[in-house]
Short mmCIF file of C-alpha atoms and ligand atoms in Angstrom, two decimals:
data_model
loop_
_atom_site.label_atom_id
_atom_site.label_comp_id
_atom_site.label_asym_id
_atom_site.label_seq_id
_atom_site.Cartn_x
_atom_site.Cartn_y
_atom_site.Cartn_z
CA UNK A 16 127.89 159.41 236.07
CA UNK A 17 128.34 155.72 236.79
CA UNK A 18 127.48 152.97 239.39
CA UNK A 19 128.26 152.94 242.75
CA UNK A 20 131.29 150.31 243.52
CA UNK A 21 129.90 146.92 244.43
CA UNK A 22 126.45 147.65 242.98
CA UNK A 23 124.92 146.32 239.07
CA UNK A 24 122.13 147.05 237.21
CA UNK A 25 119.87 144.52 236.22
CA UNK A 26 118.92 145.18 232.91
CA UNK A 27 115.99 143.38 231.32
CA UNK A 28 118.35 140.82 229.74
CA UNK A 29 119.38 139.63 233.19
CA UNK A 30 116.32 140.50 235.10
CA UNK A 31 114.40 137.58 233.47
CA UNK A 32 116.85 134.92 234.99
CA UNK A 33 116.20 136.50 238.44
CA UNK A 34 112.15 136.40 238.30
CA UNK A 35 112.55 132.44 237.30
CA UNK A 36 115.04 131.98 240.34
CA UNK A 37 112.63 134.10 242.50
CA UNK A 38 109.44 132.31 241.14
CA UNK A 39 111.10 128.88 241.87
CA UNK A 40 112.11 129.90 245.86
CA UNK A 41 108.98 131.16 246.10
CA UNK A 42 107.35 127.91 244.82
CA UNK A 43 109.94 125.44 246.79
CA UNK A 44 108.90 127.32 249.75
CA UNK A 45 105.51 126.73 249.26
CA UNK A 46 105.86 123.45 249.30
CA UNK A 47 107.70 123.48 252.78
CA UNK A 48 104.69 125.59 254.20
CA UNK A 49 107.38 128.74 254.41
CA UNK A 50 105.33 131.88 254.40
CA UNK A 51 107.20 135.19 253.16
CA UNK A 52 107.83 137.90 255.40
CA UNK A 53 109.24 141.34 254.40
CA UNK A 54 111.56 143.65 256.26
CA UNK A 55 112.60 147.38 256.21
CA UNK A 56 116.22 147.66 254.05
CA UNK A 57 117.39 149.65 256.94
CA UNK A 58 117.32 149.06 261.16
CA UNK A 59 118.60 150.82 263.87
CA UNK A 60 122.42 149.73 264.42
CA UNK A 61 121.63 148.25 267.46
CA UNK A 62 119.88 145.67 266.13
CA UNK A 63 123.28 143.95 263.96
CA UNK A 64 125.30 144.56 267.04
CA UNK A 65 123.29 142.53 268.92
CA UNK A 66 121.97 140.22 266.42
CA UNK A 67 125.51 139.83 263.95
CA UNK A 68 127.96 140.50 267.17
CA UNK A 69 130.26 143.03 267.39
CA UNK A 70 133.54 141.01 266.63
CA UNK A 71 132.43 139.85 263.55
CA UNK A 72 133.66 141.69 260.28
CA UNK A 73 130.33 142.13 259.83
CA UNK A 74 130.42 144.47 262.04
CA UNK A 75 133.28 145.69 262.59
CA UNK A 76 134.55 146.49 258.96
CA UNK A 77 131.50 146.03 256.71
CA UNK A 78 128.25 147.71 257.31
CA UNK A 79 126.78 150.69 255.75
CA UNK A 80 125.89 153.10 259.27
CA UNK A 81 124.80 156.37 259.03
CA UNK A 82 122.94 159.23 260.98
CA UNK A 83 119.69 160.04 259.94
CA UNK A 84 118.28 163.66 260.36
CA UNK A 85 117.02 162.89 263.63
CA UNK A 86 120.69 161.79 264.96
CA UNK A 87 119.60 157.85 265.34
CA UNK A 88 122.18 155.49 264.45
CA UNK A 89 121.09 153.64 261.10
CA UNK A 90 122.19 150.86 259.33
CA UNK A 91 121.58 149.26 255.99
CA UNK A 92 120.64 145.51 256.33
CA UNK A 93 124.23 143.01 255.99
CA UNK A 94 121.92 140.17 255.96
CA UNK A 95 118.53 138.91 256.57
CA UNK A 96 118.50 137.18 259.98
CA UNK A 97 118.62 139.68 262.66
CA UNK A 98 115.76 142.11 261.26
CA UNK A 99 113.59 138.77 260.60
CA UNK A 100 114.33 138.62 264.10
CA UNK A 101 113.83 141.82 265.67
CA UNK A 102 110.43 141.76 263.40
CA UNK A 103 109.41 138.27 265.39
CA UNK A 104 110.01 139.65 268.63
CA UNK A 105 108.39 142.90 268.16
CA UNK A 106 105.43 141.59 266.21
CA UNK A 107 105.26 139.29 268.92
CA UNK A 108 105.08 136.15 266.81
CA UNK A 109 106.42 134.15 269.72
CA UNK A 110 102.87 134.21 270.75
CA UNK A 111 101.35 132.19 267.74
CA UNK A 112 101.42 128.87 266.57
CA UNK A 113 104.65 127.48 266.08
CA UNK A 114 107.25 127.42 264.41
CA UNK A 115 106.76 130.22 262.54
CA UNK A 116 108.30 129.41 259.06
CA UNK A 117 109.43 132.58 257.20
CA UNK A 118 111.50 133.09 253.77
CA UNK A 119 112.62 136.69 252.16
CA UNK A 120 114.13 137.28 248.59
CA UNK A 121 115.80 140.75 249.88
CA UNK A 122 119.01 143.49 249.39
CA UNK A 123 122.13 143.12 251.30
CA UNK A 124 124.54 145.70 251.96
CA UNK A 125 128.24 144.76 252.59
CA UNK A 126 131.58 147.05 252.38
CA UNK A 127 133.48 144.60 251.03
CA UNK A 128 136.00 144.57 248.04
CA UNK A 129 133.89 143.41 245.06
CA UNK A 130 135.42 140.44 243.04
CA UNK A 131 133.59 137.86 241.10
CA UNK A 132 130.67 136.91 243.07
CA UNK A 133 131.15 139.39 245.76
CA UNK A 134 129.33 142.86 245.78
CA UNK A 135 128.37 145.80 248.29
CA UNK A 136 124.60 145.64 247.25
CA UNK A 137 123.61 141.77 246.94
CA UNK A 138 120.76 139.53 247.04
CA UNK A 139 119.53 136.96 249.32
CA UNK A 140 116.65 134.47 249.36
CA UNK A 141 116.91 133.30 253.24
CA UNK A 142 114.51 131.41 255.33
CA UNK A 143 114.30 131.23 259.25
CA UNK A 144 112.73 128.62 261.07
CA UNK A 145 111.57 130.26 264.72
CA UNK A 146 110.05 128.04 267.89
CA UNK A 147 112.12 124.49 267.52
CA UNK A 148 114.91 123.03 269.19
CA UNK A 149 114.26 119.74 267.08
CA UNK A 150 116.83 118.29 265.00
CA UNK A 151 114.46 117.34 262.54
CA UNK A 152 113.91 121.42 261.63
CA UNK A 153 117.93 121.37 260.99
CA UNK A 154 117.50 119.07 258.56
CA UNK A 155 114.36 120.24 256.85
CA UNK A 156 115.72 123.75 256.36
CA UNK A 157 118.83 122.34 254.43
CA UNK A 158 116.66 119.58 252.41
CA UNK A 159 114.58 122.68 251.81
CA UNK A 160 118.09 124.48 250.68
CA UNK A 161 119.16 121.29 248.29
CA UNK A 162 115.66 120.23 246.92
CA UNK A 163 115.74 124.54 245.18
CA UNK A 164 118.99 123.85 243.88
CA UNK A 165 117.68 120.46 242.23
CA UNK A 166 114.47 122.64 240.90
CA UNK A 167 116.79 124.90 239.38
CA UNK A 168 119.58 122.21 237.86
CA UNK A 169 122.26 123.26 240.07
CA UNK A 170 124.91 120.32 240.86
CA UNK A 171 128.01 119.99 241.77
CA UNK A 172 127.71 121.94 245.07
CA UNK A 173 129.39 120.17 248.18
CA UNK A 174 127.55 120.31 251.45
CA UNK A 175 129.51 120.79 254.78
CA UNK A 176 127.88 120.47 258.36
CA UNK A 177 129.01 121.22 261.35
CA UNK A 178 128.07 121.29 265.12
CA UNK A 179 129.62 124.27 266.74
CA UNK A 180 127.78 123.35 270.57
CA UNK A 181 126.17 125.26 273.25
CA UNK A 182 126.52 127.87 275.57
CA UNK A 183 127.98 124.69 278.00
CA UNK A 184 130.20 123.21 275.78
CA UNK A 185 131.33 126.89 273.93
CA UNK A 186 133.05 127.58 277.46
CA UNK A 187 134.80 124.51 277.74
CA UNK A 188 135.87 124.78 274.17
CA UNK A 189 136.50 128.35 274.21
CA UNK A 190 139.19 127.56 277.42
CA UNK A 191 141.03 125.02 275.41
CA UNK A 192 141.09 127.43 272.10
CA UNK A 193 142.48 130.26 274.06
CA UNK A 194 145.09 128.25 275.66
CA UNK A 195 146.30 127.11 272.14
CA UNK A 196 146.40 130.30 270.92
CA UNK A 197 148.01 131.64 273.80
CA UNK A 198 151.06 129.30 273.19
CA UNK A 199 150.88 130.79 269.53
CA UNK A 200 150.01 134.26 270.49
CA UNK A 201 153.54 135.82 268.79
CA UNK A 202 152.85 134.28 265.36
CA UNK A 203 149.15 135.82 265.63
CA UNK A 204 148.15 139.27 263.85
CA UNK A 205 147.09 142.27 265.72
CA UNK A 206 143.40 141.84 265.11
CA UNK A 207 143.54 138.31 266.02
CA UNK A 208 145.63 139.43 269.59
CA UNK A 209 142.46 141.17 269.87
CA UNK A 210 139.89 138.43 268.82
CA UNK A 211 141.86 135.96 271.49
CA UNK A 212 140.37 138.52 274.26
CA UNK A 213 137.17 138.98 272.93
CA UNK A 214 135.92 136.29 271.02
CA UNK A 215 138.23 133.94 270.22
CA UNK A 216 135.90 131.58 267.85
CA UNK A 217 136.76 134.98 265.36
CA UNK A 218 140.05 134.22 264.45
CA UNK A 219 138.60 131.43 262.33
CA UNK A 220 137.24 134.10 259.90
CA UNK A 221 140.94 135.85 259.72
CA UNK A 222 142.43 136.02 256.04
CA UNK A 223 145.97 136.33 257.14
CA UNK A 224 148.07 133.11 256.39
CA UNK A 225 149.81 133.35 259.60
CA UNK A 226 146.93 132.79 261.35
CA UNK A 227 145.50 130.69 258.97
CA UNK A 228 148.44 128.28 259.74
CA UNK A 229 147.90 128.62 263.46
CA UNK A 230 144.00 128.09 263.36
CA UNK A 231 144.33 124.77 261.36
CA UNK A 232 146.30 122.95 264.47
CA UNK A 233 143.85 124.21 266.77
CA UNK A 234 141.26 122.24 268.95
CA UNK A 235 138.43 121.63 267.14
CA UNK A 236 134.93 122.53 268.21
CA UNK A 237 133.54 119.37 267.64
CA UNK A 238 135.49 117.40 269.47
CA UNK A 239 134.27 119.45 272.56
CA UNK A 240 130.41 119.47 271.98
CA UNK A 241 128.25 118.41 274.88
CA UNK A 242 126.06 115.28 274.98
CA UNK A 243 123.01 116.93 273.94
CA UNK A 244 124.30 118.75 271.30
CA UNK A 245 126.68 115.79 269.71
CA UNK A 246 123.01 113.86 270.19
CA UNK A 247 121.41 117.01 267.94
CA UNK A 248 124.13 116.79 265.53
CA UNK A 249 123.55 112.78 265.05
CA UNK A 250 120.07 113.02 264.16
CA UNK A 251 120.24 115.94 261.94
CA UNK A 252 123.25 113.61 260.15
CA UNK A 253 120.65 110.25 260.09
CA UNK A 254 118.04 112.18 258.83
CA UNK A 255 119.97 113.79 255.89
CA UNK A 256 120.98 110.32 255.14
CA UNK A 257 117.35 109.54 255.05
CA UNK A 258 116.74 111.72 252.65
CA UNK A 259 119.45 111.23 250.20
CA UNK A 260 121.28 114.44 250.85
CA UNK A 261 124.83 113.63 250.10
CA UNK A 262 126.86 115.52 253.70
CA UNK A 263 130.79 116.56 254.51
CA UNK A 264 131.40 117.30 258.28
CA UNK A 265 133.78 119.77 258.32
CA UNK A 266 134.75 120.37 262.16
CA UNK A 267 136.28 123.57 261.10
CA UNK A 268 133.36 125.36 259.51
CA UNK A 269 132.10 128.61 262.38
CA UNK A 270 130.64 130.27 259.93
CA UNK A 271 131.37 134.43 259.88
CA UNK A 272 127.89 135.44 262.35
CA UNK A 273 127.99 135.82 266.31
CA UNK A 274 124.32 133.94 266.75
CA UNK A 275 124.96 130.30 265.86
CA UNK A 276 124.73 127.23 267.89
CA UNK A 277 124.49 123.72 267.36
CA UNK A 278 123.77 123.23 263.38
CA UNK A 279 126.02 125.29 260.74
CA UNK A 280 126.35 124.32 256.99
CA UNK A 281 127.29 125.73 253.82
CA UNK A 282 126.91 124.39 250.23
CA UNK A 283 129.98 125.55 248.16
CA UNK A 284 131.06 125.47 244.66
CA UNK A 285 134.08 125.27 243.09
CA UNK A 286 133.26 126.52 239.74
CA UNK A 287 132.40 130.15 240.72
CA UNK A 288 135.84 131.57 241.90
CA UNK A 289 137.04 132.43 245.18
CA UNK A 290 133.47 133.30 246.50
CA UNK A 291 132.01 129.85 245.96
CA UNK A 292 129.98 129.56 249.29
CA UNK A 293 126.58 129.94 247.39
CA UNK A 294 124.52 129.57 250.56
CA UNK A 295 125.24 129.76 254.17
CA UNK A 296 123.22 129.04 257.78
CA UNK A 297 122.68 127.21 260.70
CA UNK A 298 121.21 127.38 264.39
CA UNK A 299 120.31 130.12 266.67
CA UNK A 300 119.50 129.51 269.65
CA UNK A 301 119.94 132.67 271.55
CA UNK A 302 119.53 135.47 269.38
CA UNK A 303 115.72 135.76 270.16
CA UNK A 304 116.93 136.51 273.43
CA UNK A 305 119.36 138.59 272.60
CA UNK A 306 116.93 141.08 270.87
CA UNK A 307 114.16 141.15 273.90
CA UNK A 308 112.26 138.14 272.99
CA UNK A 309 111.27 134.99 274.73
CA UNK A 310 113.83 131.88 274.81
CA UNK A 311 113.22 131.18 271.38
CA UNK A 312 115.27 128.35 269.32
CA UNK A 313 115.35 129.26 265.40
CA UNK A 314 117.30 127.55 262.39
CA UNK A 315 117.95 129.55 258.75
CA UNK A 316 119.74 129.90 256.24
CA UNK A 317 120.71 131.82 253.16
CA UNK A 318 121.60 131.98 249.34
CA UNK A 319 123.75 134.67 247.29
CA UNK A 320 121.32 134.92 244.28
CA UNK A 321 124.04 136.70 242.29
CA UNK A 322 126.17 133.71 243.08
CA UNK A 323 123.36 131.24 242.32
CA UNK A 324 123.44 133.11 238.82
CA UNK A 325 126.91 132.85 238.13
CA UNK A 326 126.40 128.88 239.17
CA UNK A 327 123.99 128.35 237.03
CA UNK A 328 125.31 129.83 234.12
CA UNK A 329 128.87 127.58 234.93
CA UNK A 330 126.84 124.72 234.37
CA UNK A 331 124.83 125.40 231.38
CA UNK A 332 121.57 125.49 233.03
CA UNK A 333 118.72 127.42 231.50
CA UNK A 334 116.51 130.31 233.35
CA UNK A 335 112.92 129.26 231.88
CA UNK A 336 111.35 130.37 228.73
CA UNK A 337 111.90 134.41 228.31
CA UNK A 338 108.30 135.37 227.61
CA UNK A 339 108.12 137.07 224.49
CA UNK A 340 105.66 138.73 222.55
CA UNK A 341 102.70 136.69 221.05
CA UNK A 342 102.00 139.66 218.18
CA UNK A 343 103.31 142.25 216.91
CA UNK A 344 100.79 144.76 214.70
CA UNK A 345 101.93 146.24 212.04
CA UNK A 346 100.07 149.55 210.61
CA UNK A 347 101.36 151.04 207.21
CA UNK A 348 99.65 154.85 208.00
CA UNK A 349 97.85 156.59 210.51
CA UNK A 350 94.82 155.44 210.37
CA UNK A 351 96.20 151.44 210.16
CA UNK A 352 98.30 152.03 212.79
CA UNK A 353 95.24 153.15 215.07
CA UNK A 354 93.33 150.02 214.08
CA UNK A 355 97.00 148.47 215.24
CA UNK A 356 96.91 150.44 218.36
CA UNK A 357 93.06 149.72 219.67
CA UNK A 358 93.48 145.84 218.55
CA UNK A 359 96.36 145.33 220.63
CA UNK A 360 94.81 146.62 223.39
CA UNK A 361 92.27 144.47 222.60
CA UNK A 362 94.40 141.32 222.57
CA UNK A 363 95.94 142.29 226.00
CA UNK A 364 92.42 142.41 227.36
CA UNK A 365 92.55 139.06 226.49
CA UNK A 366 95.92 138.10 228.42
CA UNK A 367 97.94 137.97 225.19
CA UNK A 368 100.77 140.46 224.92
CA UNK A 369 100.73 142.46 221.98
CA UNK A 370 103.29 145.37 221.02
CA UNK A 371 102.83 148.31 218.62
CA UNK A 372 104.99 150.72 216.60
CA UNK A 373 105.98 153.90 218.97
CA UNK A 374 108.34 155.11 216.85
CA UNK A 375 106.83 156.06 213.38
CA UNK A 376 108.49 153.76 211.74
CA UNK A 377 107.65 152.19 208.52
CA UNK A 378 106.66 149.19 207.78
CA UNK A 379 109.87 147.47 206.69
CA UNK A 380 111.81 148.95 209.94
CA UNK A 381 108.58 147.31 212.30
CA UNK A 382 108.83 143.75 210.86
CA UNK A 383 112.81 144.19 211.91
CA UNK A 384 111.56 145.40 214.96
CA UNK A 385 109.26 142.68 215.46
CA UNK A 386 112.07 140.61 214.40
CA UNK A 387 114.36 141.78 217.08
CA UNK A 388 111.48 141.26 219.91
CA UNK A 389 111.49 137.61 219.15
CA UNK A 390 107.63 138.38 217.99
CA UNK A 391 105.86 134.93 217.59
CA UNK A 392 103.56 136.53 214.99
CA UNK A 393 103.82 139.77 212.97
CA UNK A 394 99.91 141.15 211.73
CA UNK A 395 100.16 143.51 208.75
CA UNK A 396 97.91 146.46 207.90
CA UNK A 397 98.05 147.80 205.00
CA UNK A 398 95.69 150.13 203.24
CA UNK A 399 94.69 147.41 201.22
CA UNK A 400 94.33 145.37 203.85
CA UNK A 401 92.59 148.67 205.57
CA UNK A 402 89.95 149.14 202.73
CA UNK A 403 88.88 145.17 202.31
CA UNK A 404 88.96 144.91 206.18
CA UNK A 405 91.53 142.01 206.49
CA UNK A 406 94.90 141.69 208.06
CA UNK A 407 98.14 139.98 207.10
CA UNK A 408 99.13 137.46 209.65
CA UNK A 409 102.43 136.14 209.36
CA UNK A 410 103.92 133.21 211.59
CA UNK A 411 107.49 134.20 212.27
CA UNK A 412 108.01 130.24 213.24
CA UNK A 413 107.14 128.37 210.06
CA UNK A 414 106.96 131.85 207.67
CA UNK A 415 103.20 130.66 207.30
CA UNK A 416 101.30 133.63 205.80
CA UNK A 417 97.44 134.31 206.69
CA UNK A 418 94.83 136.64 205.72
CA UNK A 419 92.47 137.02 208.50
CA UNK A 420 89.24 138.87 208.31
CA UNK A 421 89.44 141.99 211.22
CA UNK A 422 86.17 140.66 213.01
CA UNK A 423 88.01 137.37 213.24
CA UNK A 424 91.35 138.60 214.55
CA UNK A 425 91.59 138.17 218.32
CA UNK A 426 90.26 134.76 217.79
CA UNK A 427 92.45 133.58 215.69
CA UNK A 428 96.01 135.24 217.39
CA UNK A 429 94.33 133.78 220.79
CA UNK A 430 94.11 130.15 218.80
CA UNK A 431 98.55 130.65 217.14
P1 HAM B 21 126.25 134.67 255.13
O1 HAM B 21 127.07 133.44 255.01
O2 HAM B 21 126.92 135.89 255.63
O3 HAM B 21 125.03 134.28 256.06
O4 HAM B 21 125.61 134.98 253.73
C1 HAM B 21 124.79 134.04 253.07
C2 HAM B 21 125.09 134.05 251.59
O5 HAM B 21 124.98 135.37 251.05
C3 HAM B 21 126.52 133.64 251.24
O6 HAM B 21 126.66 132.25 251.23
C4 HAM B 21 126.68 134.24 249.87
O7 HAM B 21 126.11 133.40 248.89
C5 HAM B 21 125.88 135.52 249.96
N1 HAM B 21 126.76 136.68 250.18
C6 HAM B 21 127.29 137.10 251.35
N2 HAM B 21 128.03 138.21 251.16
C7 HAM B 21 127.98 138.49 249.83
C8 HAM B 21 128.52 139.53 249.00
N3 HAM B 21 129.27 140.51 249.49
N4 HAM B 21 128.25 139.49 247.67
C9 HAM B 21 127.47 138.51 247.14
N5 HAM B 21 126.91 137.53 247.88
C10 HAM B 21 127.17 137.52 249.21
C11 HAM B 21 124.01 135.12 256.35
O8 HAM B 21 123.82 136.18 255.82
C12 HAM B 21 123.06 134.55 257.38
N6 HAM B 21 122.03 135.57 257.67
C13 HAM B 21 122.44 133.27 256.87
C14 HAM B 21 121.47 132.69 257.84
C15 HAM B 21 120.12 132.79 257.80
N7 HAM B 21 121.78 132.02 258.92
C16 HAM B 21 120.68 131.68 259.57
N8 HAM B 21 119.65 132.18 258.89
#
């Protein structure tokens, strides 16, 4: 039997580097006032082909949809946004102070072809931003994005804004993009033919170099943004500068989602492959809306943690301090190894993490053991030690050897 395509286990090895990264978004959200919300892995359909849009690959070629038992259309979450969403509206958390400032460390399911930093079951850590239209929330959510990647040691990431408009100017700019493309409309792929009908800002996501070509002489969205949002866009620009955070506007950035307005961005690295986009989002002014909710402007974003991980180990960074064991009891017989077994439990009592022998083992084979664990100290009982009520300590750091009087134990591994 072996893994699913796409999917990984995290073995305890790896799993350590994810509960720092976790800890740390956790903490860096904190600090923003971002409270963590949680929602189901799966939602009815309907909720990504409203929220995502249903020209996007997303979509169209990439989600995991099933029918349950009962015959309801189900689908495994792509991405965090829309059920964060659908939770707000439903929850009706319109209704209480705002903006509501959310973040979720959660699964994502994609049907993609898995390559270096792309899988069918991935992670996010994503944050949305519900109830303002201000600029200053735009920026906040991506100092928020940069000042985790500082925590954590990441550099080298390059971030590109754009503005991709309003409902206004999207129809003015959607006109001039589908008369360009009409002109080009031989040298386009089927799909795209397609995309020109129904949503022509979707041929930007196309992988085919024909298009490609095509797309890169096209009218650009930002030169047809409206007053108000070209206004937005300035001030979310000053107030990055403000801060320090280092910008490229790149006027051909859509980003791959249905919902955004205004505000998009995207930090990318070069040292991670082909998939370097480590963390994408931007505006949403309508997608509130879309789901049944109240005119409701929101701003988010999210990061690949699995890319985050292969970034980090790039550029030599370290995870924190695995936490290893403080003590590791030795017991040469039975009897020892009960003393071992009710003095560990003792010590964890205590908050210090002790480990036994499990495996009948003798003692030679448990100071390897203890060894291997990365044991700080190993405590020896012996039926020596057994009969004159003493224990061996031995400090695996500076080979220091100590006999320590039972009664006296605890105290004395709580003061190594
Ligand atoms: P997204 O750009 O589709 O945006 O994904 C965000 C991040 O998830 C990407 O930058 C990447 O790091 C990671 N990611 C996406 N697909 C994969 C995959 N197949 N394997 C590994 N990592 C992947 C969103 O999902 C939006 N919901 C972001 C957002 C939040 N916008 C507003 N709020």
């Amino acid at each position: 039997m072996n893994l699913p395509k796409g999917t990984k286990d995290m073995l305890p090895q790896e799993a350590y580097k994810w509960q720092y990264i976790e800890k740390t978004a956790r903490e860096i959200s904190a600090l923003f006032n971002v409270k963590e919300i949680r929602t189901p892995t799966f939602e009815h359909t309907e909720v990504f082909l409203r929220g995502v849009g249903e020209t996007t690959d997303i979509v169209n070629k990439e989600m995991y949809t099933f029918l349950d038992k009962g015959e309801r259309s189900i689908t495994l979450k792509p991405e965090g946004t829309a059920g964060v969403a659908r939770a707000f509206v439903e929850n009706g958390l319109y209704s209480s102070a705002l903006p509501q400032k959310l973040y979720y460390i959660t699964s994502c399911f994609r049907y993609e072809r898995p390559q270096a930093g792309r899988l069918r079951e991935f992670h996010q850590y994503g944050v949305e931003f519900l109830g303002s239209d201000k600029p200053d929330i735009d920026a906040e959510a991506i100092i928020l994005a940069k000042t985790l990647f500082d925590k954590l040691g990441v550099s080298g990431l390059t971030l590109y804004i754009n503005s991709i408009g309003c409902k206004n100017c999207r129809a003015e700019y959607e006109k001039a993009l589908k008369e360009y493309l009409n002109k080009n409309i031989d040298g386009l792929c089927e799909l795209c033919k397609d995309r020109l009908v129904k949503n022509p800002l979707r041929i930007f996501d196309c992988k085919n170099l024909d298009c490609k070509k095509i797309v890169k002489n096209a009218p650009k969205i930002l030169d047809y943004i409206c007053e108000d949002c070209s206004t937005h866009f300035a001030k979310v620009k000053s107030l990055l500068e403000k801060a320090g955070v280092e910008y490229k506007v790149d006027a051909e950035i859509v980003r791959g989602l249905d919902y955004y307005t205004k505000t998009v961005f995207e930090f990318v690295s070069t040292n991670i492959g082909a998939q370097g986009t480590v963390c994408g989002g931007g505006r949403y002014d309508k997608l509130i809306e879309e789901l049944g909710g109240p005119n409701t402007p929101g701003i988010g974003f999210a990061m690949g943690i699995e890319r985050l991980i292969l970034l980090m180990e790039s550029v030599g960074v370290g995870f924190g301090e695995q936490d290893l064991v403080k003590v590791y009891i030795a017991g040469m017989g039975d009897e020892e190894k009960d003393l071992a077994f009710t003095l560990a439990n003792s010590l964890r009592v205590k908050g210090i993490k002790a480990e036994v022998d499990h495996m009948g083992r003798g003692i030679k084979a448990q100071f390897k053991y203890a060894d291997k664990i990365g044991a700080k100290l190993v405590a020896v009982i012996g039926s020596d030690e057994m009969a004159n009520g003493v224990i061996k300590v031995k400090n695996m750091e500076d080979g220091n050897e100590q006999t320590v009087k039972v009664s006296e134990f605890i105290e004395y591994v709580a003061r190594a």
